[in-house]
Structures are given as C-alpha cells and as structure tokens.
Amino acid sequence: MKRTRECGARLFTGSYIFLMLISLMTAMSYSMISTLITNYAVELGGTLAMAGTIAGIFSVAALFSRPVGGAVCDMMNKKRICMAATVMFTLSFPGYALSGSMGVLLFFRMLQGFAFGISGTANMALVAEVVPKERLGEGLGYFGLGQVVSQVIGPIAGVAMKEQLGFEKLFYFVTGISAGAILLLILFHYDVPERNGARTETADTVRRLPAGLTFGKLIAVECLLYALTAGMFSMANGVTSSFLVLLGEQRGISNIALFFTMNAVCLFFIRILMGRIADRTSVLGIVGISLMVSLVSMVLLARAFALKTVLLAALLKAVGQGGGQISLQSACIKAVDESRVGVASSTYYIGADIGNALGPVIGGWISGLWGYEVMFHAVAVLMGAVLAVFFCYEKRRGKNGKGRFHPG
C-alpha cells in the first residue's frame, strides 16, 4: 500500500478494495447469525430472558472494547490489530457450534463482541489512511455499502441455511466466510504511515505503550458531540427495528416489513450519492438537513395507518441516515490529527453503540406506558433537541475561529 499523498486523489486503490471486501465478509458472517442467536440459545435450553442476554451482550462487549481498540490502533500496527481481532472474531463461530451450555455460549458471544468492536475500529482507521483526505466522505460512503448489503442478504441467507442444514453447519459456513477476511488481511500490504518526516512505527516494532491510559487517550473529546449525534440515527434504527412490526400488527398495516426492504435499497444508493456531497458541504448543512428529514420520518411512522405512509417514512429515514452518518463519520476523523485516527473511529462507533443499546430500552418503556405513537413522536422530539444543540455548537465553533472542515 502506498500512502495517499503518493496516490493523488485516486480512491479505488487495491488497498481500499481489499478493506471493503474484508468489511463485507466480516459483516456478512455476523449478519447471517445475528437474527438466529436467540433461537439457538433457546434450543440449547435457555430461557427467553437468557436468550435476550446472549443477544445483547454482544453489543455491550463491543461498546467496552472500542475505546481500548482505538487507543491501541494509534499506538501499534493497525493491520496486526485488525488481524488479531478478526481471528478472534472468526474462532468464536465454531465456539458457538461446540457450546453445550449457556455459560459457554455467553463466553463466546462476549468474546466475539469484544473482537468485533476492535476489528471494526481498526478497519475504519486503515480506511482513513488509504483514502485521499479530500475524498474521505466519498470513501466512507462506498466503504459502508458492504454493511448495507450484508444487512439485507445476511439474515435471509442465514435463516434459509439454518432450515436446510441446521445451526452447526451454519456456524461452520460463516466461519469460512470470516476466514476469507483473514486471508485478505494477510495479503493486504500495509506500509506504516510517515508523520513529520519519520515513521512512527514499523511492521516489526511498535511504539511503547504509555504508563496509563487516560480518558483523552481512550476518547476523542473533540468528536463526542459528533458521535452522540450519530447515535441519534442509531437510536431511531433500534426503535424502528424493534417496534415497527408490532405497530403494523396493532394498526392492521399488511406487509409492513417492506419498510426494511425500501429503507435498505434507498440507503444503498444514498450512501453512493452523499459521500461526494459530504466532501463539498459543511457538516452543519448535511447533518442539519439529515436530522430534519429523519425527524419527519419518525413523525410519519407515529401517524402511519397505511403502507404508503410507512414506505415514504422508509425513504426519508434512508436519506437522513445515509447523509448524516457519513458526514459525522468523516467529521470525527478530520477533527483529529493523523496520530489519533483510531481513537476518533472508536469514539464514533461508541455513539452508534449507545444509540443501538438505548433505543429499544427507551422505546419499550415509552410504548408500554403511552403507546407506539407517543414513542415515535418522542424520538422525533429528541432529534429536534439534538439538532438545536448541534446547530449551536457548530455556530460557536465558527465564531471561535475553528471554522469548518475543509478537504485536503
């Protein structure tokens, strides 16, 4: 891999394509079993409460591993960190197959969540190095397409394979897919970046770990508002995926699951378009519009009694999520210097993890007390509040002379 400054503005280099494929394989292997893990836990003899714990512990483990993963990526060889985490992630699948009790399954689920958090952070940090800075938004937009594709194809393929071959063969099959990511990482040529005219690390040496990991070394404080704003989009995802089908059953809206198909297809194309726009537009402009559009989509779902309203909400949600997440992800990376890209990446993902975790919890509490209409309206109000805070923050940054992020 050659440094981006030597590659000019070229985006689709061999290194970038390798990283896209690695991300796709990892995401696909995860998506194929994500919707089935609760069924598997029940089949092993677990209660519904334990099955829910097994499913949720993955995100908890990923949340706690991200800060450490980001700091380690900035101090050590990113390729090696990504490979070690991907190996750990891959070995967890046969661990599922060999689990004979809830305790063993819980262990491998936690191990995989921990590895997933680190591998995703390391992969994104590597992408930030190989993509030209002036095309970072575009690069991140294309890079995320693999995750969108895996979310559409993975669950369907996983269920079909489980019904035909059973859980054990499914786990070994996804092990093979994830092992393909390891092979690509082995073939991936990584030249350690030079900063200030000298290498900060080599393939054989790493910087000495500091005596203590302070908050600033684990979390990019300058990225916190961007990360928490991104978490708002994730919260909307969590609420929608958890309660939309139930809303459809309550209101008699048939085929309401088409929302997810429409949303995924639109999101695929939105990410292609919005990447370039994000590189040429202020983060305030894109995120402001994205939050407003997402807010409207939540209001439409709150008041939806027909499928056409639900599908319109799916389209608007894809527009908001696609533009907002790409712009915020790019802003996090641009907010720090090159030596802290790993921490910036992990901070962004922490916001998404918090949103995914809190969405179903808060949504379940509100819907249980006041119903689904109030729940979706509450998410819309939260988005409006975040928009106001974000607007004030960006305006204040401008007045203080910190300005906007510009490419290059």
Coordinates of C-alpha atoms in Angstrom, one line a residue:
M1 CA 0.0 0.0 0.0
K2 CA 1.3 3.4 -0.9
R3 CA 0.5 6.5 1.0
T4 CA -2.5 8.5 -0.2
R5 CA -0.3 11.5 -0.8
E6 CA 1.6 9.5 -3.4
C7 CA -1.7 8.2 -4.9
G8 CA -3.1 11.7 -5.6
A9 CA -6.9 11.8 -5.5
R10 CA -7.3 8.2 -6.6
L11 CA -9.9 6.4 -4.5
F12 CA -10.3 2.8 -5.6
T13 CA -6.8 1.6 -5.0
G14 CA -6.1 -2.1 -4.3
S15 CA -5.7 -1.4 -0.6
Y16 CA -9.1 0.3 -0.4
I17 CA -10.9 -2.5 -2.3
F18 CA -9.2 -5.1 0.0
L19 CA -10.5 -3.3 3.1
M20 CA -14.0 -3.1 1.6
L21 CA -14.0 -6.8 1.0
I22 CA -12.7 -7.5 4.5
S23 CA -15.5 -5.4 6.0
L24 CA -18.1 -7.1 3.7
M25 CA -17.0 -10.6 4.8
T26 CA -17.0 -9.8 8.4
A27 CA -20.4 -8.1 8.3
M28 CA -21.9 -10.9 6.2
S29 CA -20.8 -13.6 8.6
Y30 CA -22.2 -11.7 11.5
S31 CA -25.5 -10.8 9.8
M32 CA -26.1 -14.4 8.9
I33 CA -26.4 -15.5 12.6
S34 CA -27.4 -12.2 14.3
T35 CA -31.2 -12.9 14.0
L36 CA -30.8 -16.6 14.9
I37 CA -28.7 -16.4 18.0
T38 CA -31.8 -16.2 20.4
N39 CA -33.3 -19.2 18.7
Y40 CA -30.1 -21.1 19.1
A41 CA -29.9 -20.2 22.8
V42 CA -33.5 -21.4 23.4
E43 CA -32.6 -24.6 21.5
L44 CA -29.7 -25.2 23.9
G45 CA -32.2 -25.0 26.8
G46 CA -32.0 -21.3 27.8
T47 CA -35.0 -19.2 28.9
L48 CA -36.2 -16.3 26.8
A49 CA -34.6 -13.9 29.3
M50 CA -31.2 -15.7 29.0
A51 CA -31.6 -15.7 25.2
G52 CA -32.1 -12.0 25.2
T53 CA -29.0 -11.6 27.4
I54 CA -27.0 -13.7 24.9
A55 CA -28.1 -11.5 22.1
G56 CA -27.5 -8.2 23.8
I57 CA -24.1 -9.0 25.5
F58 CA -22.5 -8.8 22.0
S59 CA -23.2 -5.0 21.8
V60 CA -22.2 -4.4 25.4
A61 CA -18.8 -6.2 24.8
A62 CA -18.3 -4.2 21.6
L63 CA -19.1 -1.0 23.4
F64 CA -16.4 -1.5 26.0
S65 CA -13.8 -2.8 23.6
R66 CA -13.9 0.2 21.2
P67 CA -12.1 2.8 23.4
V68 CA -9.3 0.4 24.1
G69 CA -9.2 -0.7 20.4
G70 CA -9.0 2.8 19.2
A71 CA -6.1 3.7 21.6
V72 CA -4.2 0.5 20.7
C73 CA -4.7 1.2 16.9
D74 CA -3.0 4.6 17.4
M75 CA -0.1 3.1 19.3
M76 CA 0.5 -0.2 17.3
N77 CA 0.4 -1.6 13.8
K78 CA -3.2 -1.3 12.6
K79 CA -3.0 -4.3 10.3
R80 CA -1.8 -6.5 13.1
I81 CA -4.5 -5.3 15.4
C82 CA -7.2 -5.8 12.8
M83 CA -5.9 -9.3 12.0
A84 CA -5.7 -10.4 15.7
A85 CA -9.3 -9.2 16.3
T86 CA -10.6 -10.8 13.1
V87 CA -9.0 -14.1 14.1
M88 CA -10.7 -13.9 17.5
F89 CA -14.0 -13.0 15.8
T90 CA -13.7 -15.9 13.4
L91 CA -12.9 -18.5 16.1
S92 CA -16.0 -17.6 18.0
F93 CA -18.2 -19.2 15.4
P94 CA -17.0 -22.8 15.9
G95 CA -17.2 -21.9 19.6
Y96 CA -20.9 -21.4 19.1
A97 CA -21.2 -24.8 17.4
L98 CA -19.4 -26.5 20.2
S99 CA -21.3 -24.8 23.0
G100 CA -23.2 -27.2 25.2
S101 CA -24.4 -24.7 27.8
M102 CA -25.5 -21.2 28.3
G103 CA -22.3 -20.3 30.1
V104 CA -20.1 -21.4 27.2
L105 CA -22.3 -19.7 24.6
L106 CA -22.2 -16.5 26.7
F107 CA -18.4 -16.6 26.8
F108 CA -18.0 -16.9 23.0
R109 CA -20.7 -14.3 22.4
M110 CA -18.8 -11.8 24.7
L111 CA -15.5 -12.7 23.0
Q112 CA -16.9 -12.1 19.6
G113 CA -18.5 -8.8 20.5
F114 CA -15.2 -7.7 22.0
A115 CA -13.3 -8.7 18.8
F116 CA -15.9 -7.1 16.6
G117 CA -15.6 -3.8 18.3
I118 CA -11.8 -3.8 17.8
S119 CA -11.8 -5.1 14.2
G120 CA -14.4 -2.5 13.1
T121 CA -12.4 0.3 14.6
A122 CA -9.1 -0.9 13.2
N123 CA -10.6 -1.4 9.7
M124 CA -12.0 2.1 9.7
A125 CA -8.7 3.5 10.9
L126 CA -7.0 1.7 8.0
V127 CA -9.5 3.1 5.5
A128 CA -8.8 6.6 6.8
E129 CA -5.2 6.1 5.9
V130 CA -5.7 4.8 2.3
V131 CA -8.4 7.2 1.3
P132 CA -7.4 10.7 0.0
K133 CA -8.4 13.2 2.6
E134 CA -10.3 15.3 0.1
R135 CA -12.4 12.3 -0.8
L136 CA -12.9 10.9 2.7
G137 CA -16.7 11.3 2.8
E138 CA -17.0 9.6 -0.6
G139 CA -14.6 6.8 0.6
L140 CA -16.6 6.2 3.8
G141 CA -19.8 6.2 1.8
Y142 CA -18.7 3.4 -0.5
F143 CA -17.0 1.6 2.4
G144 CA -20.3 1.3 4.2
L145 CA -22.1 -0.3 1.3
G146 CA -20.9 -3.8 2.3
Q147 CA -22.6 -3.4 5.7
V148 CA -25.9 -2.4 4.0
V149 CA -25.7 -5.4 1.6
S150 CA -25.0 -7.8 4.5
Q151 CA -27.9 -6.5 6.5
V152 CA -30.2 -7.2 3.5
I153 CA -28.8 -10.6 2.4
G154 CA -27.3 -11.9 5.6
P155 CA -30.4 -12.6 7.7
I156 CA -32.3 -14.2 4.8
A157 CA -29.4 -16.4 3.8
G158 CA -28.8 -17.4 7.4
V159 CA -32.4 -18.4 8.0
A160 CA -32.5 -20.4 4.8
M161 CA -29.3 -22.2 5.5
K162 CA -30.3 -23.0 9.1
E163 CA -33.6 -24.5 7.9
Q164 CA -31.8 -26.7 5.4
L165 CA -28.6 -27.7 7.2
G166 CA -29.1 -26.8 10.9
F167 CA -27.2 -24.5 13.3
E168 CA -23.9 -26.4 13.4
K169 CA -23.3 -26.3 9.7
L170 CA -24.4 -22.7 9.5
F171 CA -21.8 -21.7 12.1
Y172 CA -19.0 -23.6 10.3
F173 CA -20.1 -22.0 7.0
V174 CA -19.9 -18.4 8.4
T175 CA -16.5 -19.4 9.9
G176 CA -15.3 -20.0 6.3
I177 CA -16.6 -16.6 5.2
S178 CA -14.9 -14.8 8.1
A179 CA -11.7 -16.8 7.4
G180 CA -11.7 -15.3 4.0
A181 CA -11.3 -11.9 5.6
I182 CA -8.3 -13.2 7.5
L183 CA -6.7 -14.3 4.2
L184 CA -7.3 -10.9 2.6
L185 CA -5.7 -9.3 5.6
I186 CA -2.6 -11.5 5.2
L187 CA -2.4 -10.4 1.5
F188 CA -3.1 -6.8 2.4
H189 CA 0.2 -4.8 2.0
Y190 CA 0.5 -2.2 4.7
D191 CA 3.2 0.4 4.7
V192 CA 3.2 2.2 8.0
P193 CA 2.5 5.9 7.5
E194 CA 5.1 8.5 7.9
R195 CA 4.4 11.6 10.0
N196 CA 6.6 14.6 10.5
G197 CA 9.1 13.1 8.1
A198 CA 9.8 10.0 10.1
R199 CA 8.0 6.7 10.7
T200 CA 6.1 6.4 13.9
E201 CA 6.2 2.6 13.8
T202 CA 7.4 -0.2 11.5
A203 CA 6.0 -3.5 10.7
D204 CA 8.3 -5.1 13.3
T205 CA 8.2 -2.5 16.0
V206 CA 5.5 -0.6 17.8
R207 CA 5.5 2.5 20.0
R208 CA 5.9 1.8 23.7
L209 CA 2.5 1.7 25.5
P210 CA 2.1 4.6 27.8
A211 CA 2.1 4.0 31.6
G212 CA -1.6 4.8 31.9
L213 CA -4.5 5.1 29.5
T214 CA -6.2 8.4 30.3
F215 CA -9.7 9.5 29.2
G216 CA -8.2 11.6 26.4
K217 CA -6.3 8.6 25.1
L218 CA -9.4 6.4 25.0
I219 CA -12.0 9.0 23.8
A220 CA -11.5 11.8 21.3
V221 CA -13.3 14.6 23.2
E222 CA -13.5 16.8 20.2
C223 CA -15.5 14.1 18.5
L224 CA -18.0 13.4 21.3
L225 CA -20.8 15.6 20.0
Y226 CA -20.5 14.2 16.5
A227 CA -20.5 10.6 17.9
L228 CA -23.6 11.3 20.1
T229 CA -25.4 12.9 17.2
A230 CA -24.6 9.8 15.1
G231 CA -26.1 7.8 18.0
M232 CA -29.4 9.5 17.4
F233 CA -29.6 7.9 14.0
S234 CA -28.8 4.6 15.6
M235 CA -31.4 5.1 18.3
A236 CA -34.0 5.6 15.5
N237 CA -32.8 2.4 13.9
G238 CA -33.1 0.5 17.2
V239 CA -36.6 1.7 17.9
T240 CA -37.8 1.1 14.4
S241 CA -36.4 -2.4 14.0
S242 CA -37.8 -3.4 17.5
F243 CA -41.3 -2.0 17.3
L244 CA -42.4 -1.3 13.7
V245 CA -43.8 -4.8 13.1
L246 CA -45.7 -4.6 16.4
L247 CA -47.1 -1.2 15.3
G248 CA -48.2 -2.8 12.0
E249 CA -50.0 -5.6 13.7
Q250 CA -51.8 -3.2 16.1
R251 CA -52.9 -0.9 13.2
G252 CA -53.6 -3.7 10.7
I253 CA -51.0 -2.5 8.2
S254 CA -50.1 -5.5 6.0
N255 CA -46.7 -6.1 4.5
I256 CA -45.2 -3.5 6.9
A257 CA -41.9 -5.4 6.7
L258 CA -41.4 -3.8 3.3
F259 CA -40.3 -0.8 5.2
F260 CA -36.9 -2.5 5.8
T261 CA -36.5 -3.5 2.2
M262 CA -37.3 0.0 1.0
N263 CA -35.0 1.5 3.6
A264 CA -32.1 -0.7 2.7
V265 CA -32.4 -0.2 -1.0
C266 CA -32.6 3.5 -0.7
L267 CA -29.8 3.6 1.8
F268 CA -27.6 1.8 -0.6
F269 CA -28.0 4.5 -3.3
I270 CA -28.0 7.4 -0.8
R271 CA -24.6 6.3 0.5
I272 CA -23.2 6.4 -3.0
L273 CA -24.5 9.9 -3.7
M274 CA -24.0 11.5 -0.3
G275 CA -20.3 10.7 0.0
R276 CA -19.3 13.2 -2.6
I277 CA -21.7 15.8 -1.3
A278 CA -20.3 15.4 2.2
D279 CA -16.8 16.3 0.9
R280 CA -18.1 19.5 -0.5
T281 CA -20.6 20.7 2.1
S282 CA -20.3 21.8 5.7
V283 CA -21.1 19.2 8.4
L284 CA -23.7 21.6 9.8
G285 CA -25.6 21.7 6.5
I286 CA -25.7 18.0 5.9
V287 CA -26.3 16.9 9.5
G288 CA -28.9 19.6 10.0
I289 CA -30.9 18.5 6.9
S290 CA -30.4 14.8 7.8
L291 CA -31.8 15.3 11.3
M292 CA -34.8 17.2 10.0
V293 CA -35.6 14.6 7.4
S294 CA -35.2 11.8 10.0
L295 CA -37.4 13.7 12.4
V296 CA -40.1 13.9 9.7
S297 CA -39.8 10.1 9.1
M298 CA -40.4 9.4 12.8
V299 CA -43.5 11.6 12.8
L300 CA -44.8 9.8 9.7
L301 CA -44.3 6.4 11.4
A302 CA -46.1 7.8 14.5
R303 CA -49.1 8.7 12.4
A304 CA -49.0 5.9 9.8
F305 CA -52.1 3.9 9.2
A306 CA -51.3 2.9 5.6
L307 CA -48.4 1.2 3.9
K308 CA -47.7 4.1 1.6
T309 CA -47.0 6.3 4.6
V310 CA -44.7 3.7 6.0
L311 CA -42.8 3.4 2.7
L312 CA -42.4 7.2 2.5
A313 CA -41.0 7.2 6.0
A314 CA -38.5 4.5 4.9
L315 CA -37.3 6.6 2.1
L316 CA -36.9 9.7 4.3
K317 CA -35.2 7.7 7.0
A318 CA -32.6 6.4 4.5
V319 CA -31.9 9.9 3.2
G320 CA -31.4 11.2 6.7
Q321 CA -29.3 8.3 8.0
G322 CA -27.2 8.0 4.8
G323 CA -26.2 11.6 4.7
G324 CA -25.9 12.2 8.5
Q325 CA -23.8 9.2 9.3
I326 CA -21.3 9.7 6.5
S327 CA -20.8 13.4 7.3
L328 CA -20.4 12.7 11.0
Q329 CA -18.0 9.8 10.5
S330 CA -15.9 12.0 8.2
A331 CA -16.0 14.9 10.6
C332 CA -14.8 12.7 13.5
I333 CA -11.7 11.7 11.5
K334 CA -11.0 15.2 10.3
A335 CA -11.3 16.6 13.8
V336 CA -8.1 14.9 15.0
D337 CA -4.6 14.6 13.7
E338 CA -3.4 11.5 11.9
S339 CA -1.9 10.0 15.0
R340 CA -5.4 9.8 16.7
V341 CA -7.5 8.4 13.8
G342 CA -8.0 5.1 15.8
V343 CA -9.4 6.9 18.8
A344 CA -11.6 9.1 16.6
S345 CA -13.0 6.0 14.8
S346 CA -13.8 4.2 18.1
T347 CA -15.4 7.3 19.5
Y348 CA -17.8 7.5 16.5
Y349 CA -18.7 3.9 17.0
I350 CA -19.3 4.3 20.7
G351 CA -22.0 6.8 19.9
A352 CA -23.6 4.4 17.5
D353 CA -23.4 1.6 20.1
I354 CA -25.1 3.7 22.7
G355 CA -27.9 4.6 20.4
N356 CA -28.5 1.0 19.4
A357 CA -28.5 -0.1 23.0
L358 CA -30.7 2.7 24.4
G359 CA -33.2 2.8 21.5
P360 CA -35.1 -0.4 22.3
V361 CA -34.9 0.2 26.0
I362 CA -36.3 3.7 25.9
G363 CA -38.8 2.8 23.2
G364 CA -40.1 -0.2 25.1
W365 CA -40.6 1.9 28.3
I366 CA -42.4 4.7 26.4
S367 CA -44.6 2.4 24.3
G368 CA -45.5 0.4 27.3
L369 CA -46.8 3.5 29.1
W370 CA -48.3 5.6 26.2
G371 CA -48.2 3.5 23.0
Y372 CA -46.3 3.5 19.8
E373 CA -47.5 6.9 18.5
V374 CA -46.0 8.7 21.5
M375 CA -42.8 6.6 21.3
F376 CA -42.1 7.7 17.7
H377 CA -43.0 11.3 18.5
A378 CA -40.6 11.2 21.4
V379 CA -37.8 10.1 19.1
A380 CA -38.7 13.0 16.8
V381 CA -38.5 15.4 19.7
L382 CA -35.1 14.0 20.8
M383 CA -33.9 14.5 17.2
G384 CA -35.1 18.1 17.3
A385 CA -33.3 18.7 20.6
V386 CA -30.1 17.2 19.2
L387 CA -30.4 19.4 16.1
A388 CA -30.7 22.5 18.3
V389 CA -27.6 21.6 20.3
F390 CA -25.6 20.7 17.2
F391 CA -26.5 23.9 15.5
C392 CA -25.4 26.0 18.5
Y393 CA -22.2 24.0 18.8
E394 CA -21.2 24.5 15.1
K395 CA -22.1 28.1 15.1
R396 CA -20.0 28.7 18.3
R397 CA -17.1 26.8 16.6
G398 CA -17.3 29.2 13.7
K399 CA -17.3 32.3 15.9
N400 CA -14.3 31.0 17.8
G401 CA -12.3 30.7 14.6
K402 CA -12.2 27.0 14.4
G403 CA -14.3 27.1 11.2
R404 CA -15.5 24.2 9.1
F405 CA -13.7 21.1 8.0
H406 CA -12.3 21.5 4.5
P407 CA -11.0 18.7 2.4
G408 CA -7.2 18.4 2.0

